[in-house]
Short mmCIF file of C-alpha atoms in Angstrom, two decimals:
data_model
loop_
_atom_site.label_atom_id
_atom_site.label_comp_id
_atom_site.label_asym_id
_atom_site.label_seq_id
_atom_site.Cartn_x
_atom_site.Cartn_y
_atom_site.Cartn_z
CA VAL A 1 0.00 0.00 0.00
CA ALA A 2 1.42 3.34 -1.05
CA PRO A 3 1.71 6.04 1.60
CA PRO A 4 -0.80 8.86 1.24
CA LEU A 5 0.39 11.92 -0.68
CA PRO A 6 1.09 14.97 1.46
CA ARG A 7 -1.80 17.42 1.36
CA ARG A 8 -1.08 20.80 -0.11
CA ARG A 9 -2.04 23.57 2.21
CA ALA A 10 -4.58 25.82 0.54
CA ALA A 11 -3.75 29.48 0.43
CA SER A 12 -5.63 31.35 3.08
CA PRO A 13 -8.56 33.33 1.67
CA GLY A 14 -7.04 36.59 2.90
CA ALA A 15 -3.69 36.05 1.18
CA MET A 16 -2.69 38.31 -1.71
CA ARG A 17 -1.56 36.12 -4.58
CA PRO A 18 -0.64 36.31 -8.28
CA LEU A 19 -3.45 35.74 -10.77
CA THR A 20 -3.79 32.33 -12.38
CA ASP A 21 -3.47 32.09 -16.18
CA GLU A 22 -7.27 31.99 -16.55
CA GLU A 23 -7.77 34.97 -14.24
CA THR A 24 -5.08 36.93 -16.09
CA ARG A 25 -6.78 36.16 -19.42
CA LEU A 26 -10.15 37.41 -18.12
CA VAL A 27 -8.66 40.60 -16.69
CA PHE A 28 -6.64 41.38 -19.84
CA GLU A 29 -9.65 40.71 -22.11
CA LYS A 30 -11.76 43.18 -20.15
CA LEU A 31 -9.00 45.82 -20.04
CA LYS A 32 -8.31 45.35 -23.75
CA LYS A 33 -11.96 46.15 -24.50
CA TYR A 34 -11.38 49.64 -23.12
CA ILE A 35 -7.70 50.40 -23.77
CA GLY A 36 -6.87 48.12 -26.72
CA GLN A 37 -3.17 47.93 -27.60
CA ASN A 38 -2.41 50.43 -24.79
CA LEU A 39 -2.61 47.44 -22.41
CA ARG A 40 1.10 47.00 -23.16
CA GLN A 41 1.73 50.39 -21.43
CA MET A 42 0.21 49.02 -18.22
CA VAL A 43 2.24 45.83 -18.33
CA GLU A 44 5.62 47.19 -19.51
CA ARG A 45 6.09 50.44 -17.63
CA PRO A 46 9.31 52.49 -17.74
CA ASP A 47 8.99 53.48 -14.05
CA GLY A 48 9.48 49.94 -12.74
CA VAL A 49 7.75 46.59 -12.46
CA HIS A 50 4.00 46.68 -11.82
CA LEU A 51 1.99 43.65 -10.73
CA PHE A 52 -1.57 42.37 -10.84
CA ARG A 53 -2.54 40.64 -7.58
CA LEU A 54 -5.71 39.02 -6.30
CA HIS A 55 -6.92 39.71 -2.74
CA LYS A 56 -10.39 38.72 -1.51
CA GLU A 57 -11.67 38.29 -5.13
CA ARG A 58 -10.50 41.80 -6.08
CA VAL A 59 -7.74 42.47 -8.60
CA PHE A 60 -5.17 45.07 -7.55
CA TYR A 61 -2.59 46.82 -9.73
CA MET A 62 0.50 48.05 -7.90
CA SER A 63 4.22 48.62 -8.15
CA GLU A 64 6.56 45.90 -6.92
CA ARG A 65 7.67 48.25 -4.12
CA VAL A 66 4.11 48.67 -2.82
CA TYR A 67 3.61 44.90 -3.02
CA LYS A 68 6.70 44.29 -0.87
CA LEU A 69 5.59 46.90 1.68
CA ALA A 70 2.10 45.34 1.82
CA GLY A 71 3.75 42.05 2.79
CA HIS A 72 4.52 43.56 6.20
CA ILE A 73 0.81 44.01 6.99
CA PRO A 74 -1.03 41.04 8.54
CA LYS A 75 -3.21 39.34 5.92
CA LYS A 76 -6.40 39.73 7.93
CA SER A 77 -5.76 43.46 8.37
CA LEU A 78 -4.95 44.23 4.73
CA LEU A 79 -7.87 45.89 2.95
CA SER A 80 -6.22 47.28 -0.16
CA ALA A 81 -2.82 47.81 -1.76
CA GLY A 82 -2.38 49.72 -5.00
CA VAL A 83 -5.43 50.38 -7.21
CA CYS A 84 -8.41 48.06 -7.29
CA LEU A 85 -9.15 47.43 -10.98
CA GLY A 86 -12.20 45.30 -10.38
CA LYS A 87 -13.43 42.06 -8.93
CA PHE A 88 -14.41 38.55 -9.88
CA THR A 89 -18.09 37.71 -9.54
CA HIS A 90 -19.34 34.45 -8.07
CA SER A 91 -19.66 33.09 -11.62
CA ARG A 92 -15.93 33.94 -12.15
CA LYS A 93 -16.53 36.81 -14.57
CA PHE A 94 -14.34 39.87 -14.16
CA ARG A 95 -16.07 43.24 -13.61
CA LEU A 96 -14.16 46.51 -13.75
CA SER A 97 -14.88 48.94 -10.91
CA ILE A 98 -14.96 52.72 -10.90
CA THR A 99 -11.62 52.76 -9.06
CA SER A 100 -9.94 51.75 -12.35
CA LEU A 101 -11.18 54.92 -14.10
CA ASP A 102 -7.87 56.80 -13.86
CA TYR A 103 -6.03 54.13 -15.85
CA LEU A 104 -8.88 53.65 -18.33
CA ALA A 105 -9.19 57.40 -18.96
CA ARG A 106 -5.46 57.83 -19.57
CA LEU A 107 -5.18 54.89 -21.96
CA ALA A 108 -8.66 54.67 -23.54
CA GLN A 109 -9.08 54.08 -27.28
CA TYR A 110 -12.54 55.62 -27.50
CA ARG A 111 -14.11 58.49 -25.57
CA VAL A 112 -17.55 60.09 -25.29
CA TRP A 113 -18.15 63.69 -24.14
CA LEU A 114 -21.48 64.64 -22.55
CA LYS A 115 -23.43 67.87 -22.29
CA PRO A 116 -23.97 69.16 -18.72
CA SER A 117 -27.56 67.83 -18.66
CA GLY A 118 -26.37 64.38 -19.68
CA GLU A 119 -23.55 64.41 -17.15
CA GLN A 120 -25.99 64.44 -14.24
CA HIS A 121 -28.10 61.64 -15.74
CA PHE A 122 -25.02 59.48 -16.28
CA VAL A 123 -23.64 60.07 -12.76
CA TYR A 124 -27.01 58.95 -11.38
CA GLY A 125 -26.47 55.58 -13.10
CA ASN A 126 -28.46 56.02 -16.32
CA HIS A 127 -27.48 55.13 -19.87
CA VAL A 128 -26.46 57.89 -22.32
CA VAL A 129 -28.97 58.98 -24.98
CA LYS A 130 -28.11 60.87 -28.16
CA ALA A 131 -29.61 64.13 -26.83
CA HIS A 132 -26.95 64.20 -24.07
CA LEU A 133 -24.03 63.49 -26.41
CA ARG A 134 -21.62 66.36 -27.10
CA ARG A 135 -19.23 64.31 -29.25
CA ILE A 136 -17.77 60.83 -29.69
CA THR A 137 -14.41 59.56 -30.90
CA GLU A 138 -14.39 58.90 -34.66
CA GLY A 139 -14.51 55.25 -35.68
CA ALA A 140 -15.87 53.89 -32.40
CA PRO A 141 -17.53 50.54 -33.23
CA LYS A 142 -20.66 49.11 -31.64
CA ASN A 143 -20.06 47.30 -28.29
CA ALA A 144 -16.68 48.97 -27.72
CA GLY A 145 -15.57 50.13 -24.28
CA VAL A 146 -15.62 53.93 -23.93
CA VAL A 147 -14.62 56.38 -21.25
CA VAL A 148 -17.26 59.02 -20.55
CA LEU A 149 -16.06 62.58 -19.97
CA ASN A 150 -17.77 65.87 -19.21
CA GLU A 151 -17.21 69.04 -21.29
CA ALA A 152 -14.14 69.94 -19.18
CA ASP A 153 -12.46 66.62 -20.15
CA VAL A 154 -12.88 65.21 -16.64
CA PRO A 155 -13.57 61.44 -16.70
CA ILE A 156 -16.85 60.64 -14.97
CA GLY A 157 -17.24 56.95 -15.79
CA PHE A 158 -17.17 54.32 -18.49
CA GLY A 159 -19.53 52.23 -20.53
CA VAL A 160 -20.08 50.30 -23.75
CA THR A 161 -21.25 51.82 -27.03
CA ALA A 162 -24.76 50.83 -28.06
CA ARG A 163 -24.16 52.16 -31.60
CA SER A 164 -21.14 52.88 -33.76
CA THR A 165 -20.10 56.48 -34.43
CA ALA A 166 -21.73 56.34 -37.88
CA GLU A 167 -25.01 54.97 -36.47
CA CYS A 168 -25.09 57.75 -33.84
CA GLN A 169 -25.26 60.45 -36.49
CA GLY A 170 -28.55 59.16 -37.91
CA ALA A 171 -30.11 58.15 -34.58
CA GLY A 172 -33.03 59.95 -32.91
CA ALA A 173 -32.61 62.15 -29.81
CA GLU A 174 -33.83 59.43 -27.40
CA ALA A 175 -31.78 56.61 -28.92
CA LEU A 176 -29.34 54.90 -26.55
CA VAL A 177 -25.71 55.64 -27.42
CA VAL A 178 -23.74 54.30 -24.44
CA TYR A 179 -24.69 51.62 -21.93
CA HIS A 180 -23.73 52.63 -18.40
CA GLN A 181 -21.11 50.43 -16.70
CA ALA A 182 -19.71 52.59 -13.86
CA ASP A 183 -19.66 56.24 -12.84
CA VAL A 184 -18.14 58.45 -10.15
CA GLY A 185 -21.49 58.57 -8.33
CA GLU A 186 -20.73 55.01 -7.16
CA TYR A 187 -18.27 56.46 -4.67
CA LEU A 188 -21.37 57.70 -2.78
CA ARG A 189 -23.96 55.08 -3.75
CA GLU A 190 -21.80 52.01 -3.11
CA GLU A 191 -19.32 53.34 -0.60
CA ALA A 192 -19.29 50.17 1.53
CA ASP A 193 -18.72 47.80 -1.42
CA LEU A 194 -15.75 49.60 -2.98
CA VAL A 195 -13.22 48.34 -0.42
#
């Protein structure tokens, strides 16, 4: 009779760990929807090595230095390190959170600018209609990730195009242009869930 194999100790649920290949693929696919080929700028940065780490089902993006410093904090006490890009749902799908807006806005392929009246509707969690649209990046296809900005070029959220740029020009005033994904109003509405 062969001796039993030693049992591998499972990583504690509070431990910060590297992403698996499948998790990395899901995160990169979602980021690529919004920033396209600019994803390379997040991975290969000139200012040092930056890492993607998973902690309590949330994906964090941080410098190697911050990661090493976070190692000195007890695992149960650690809430966050770096920037939370999003989290994995119970069905193992990756969902970007509003905290990733700074990176998306800086590297986005496509952008949408809203009129002041549309800005308030969007920040309250509503989709964008053509009447609220100030302008849209040329060549934006249907179902592409877009960053939503106000007239002062301040990013206020992100979403997915409901129509291509060409289709928007012929659409009626109440036609949906961008599906809402996240907005800065979530900092107030979902304050407890962000961390």
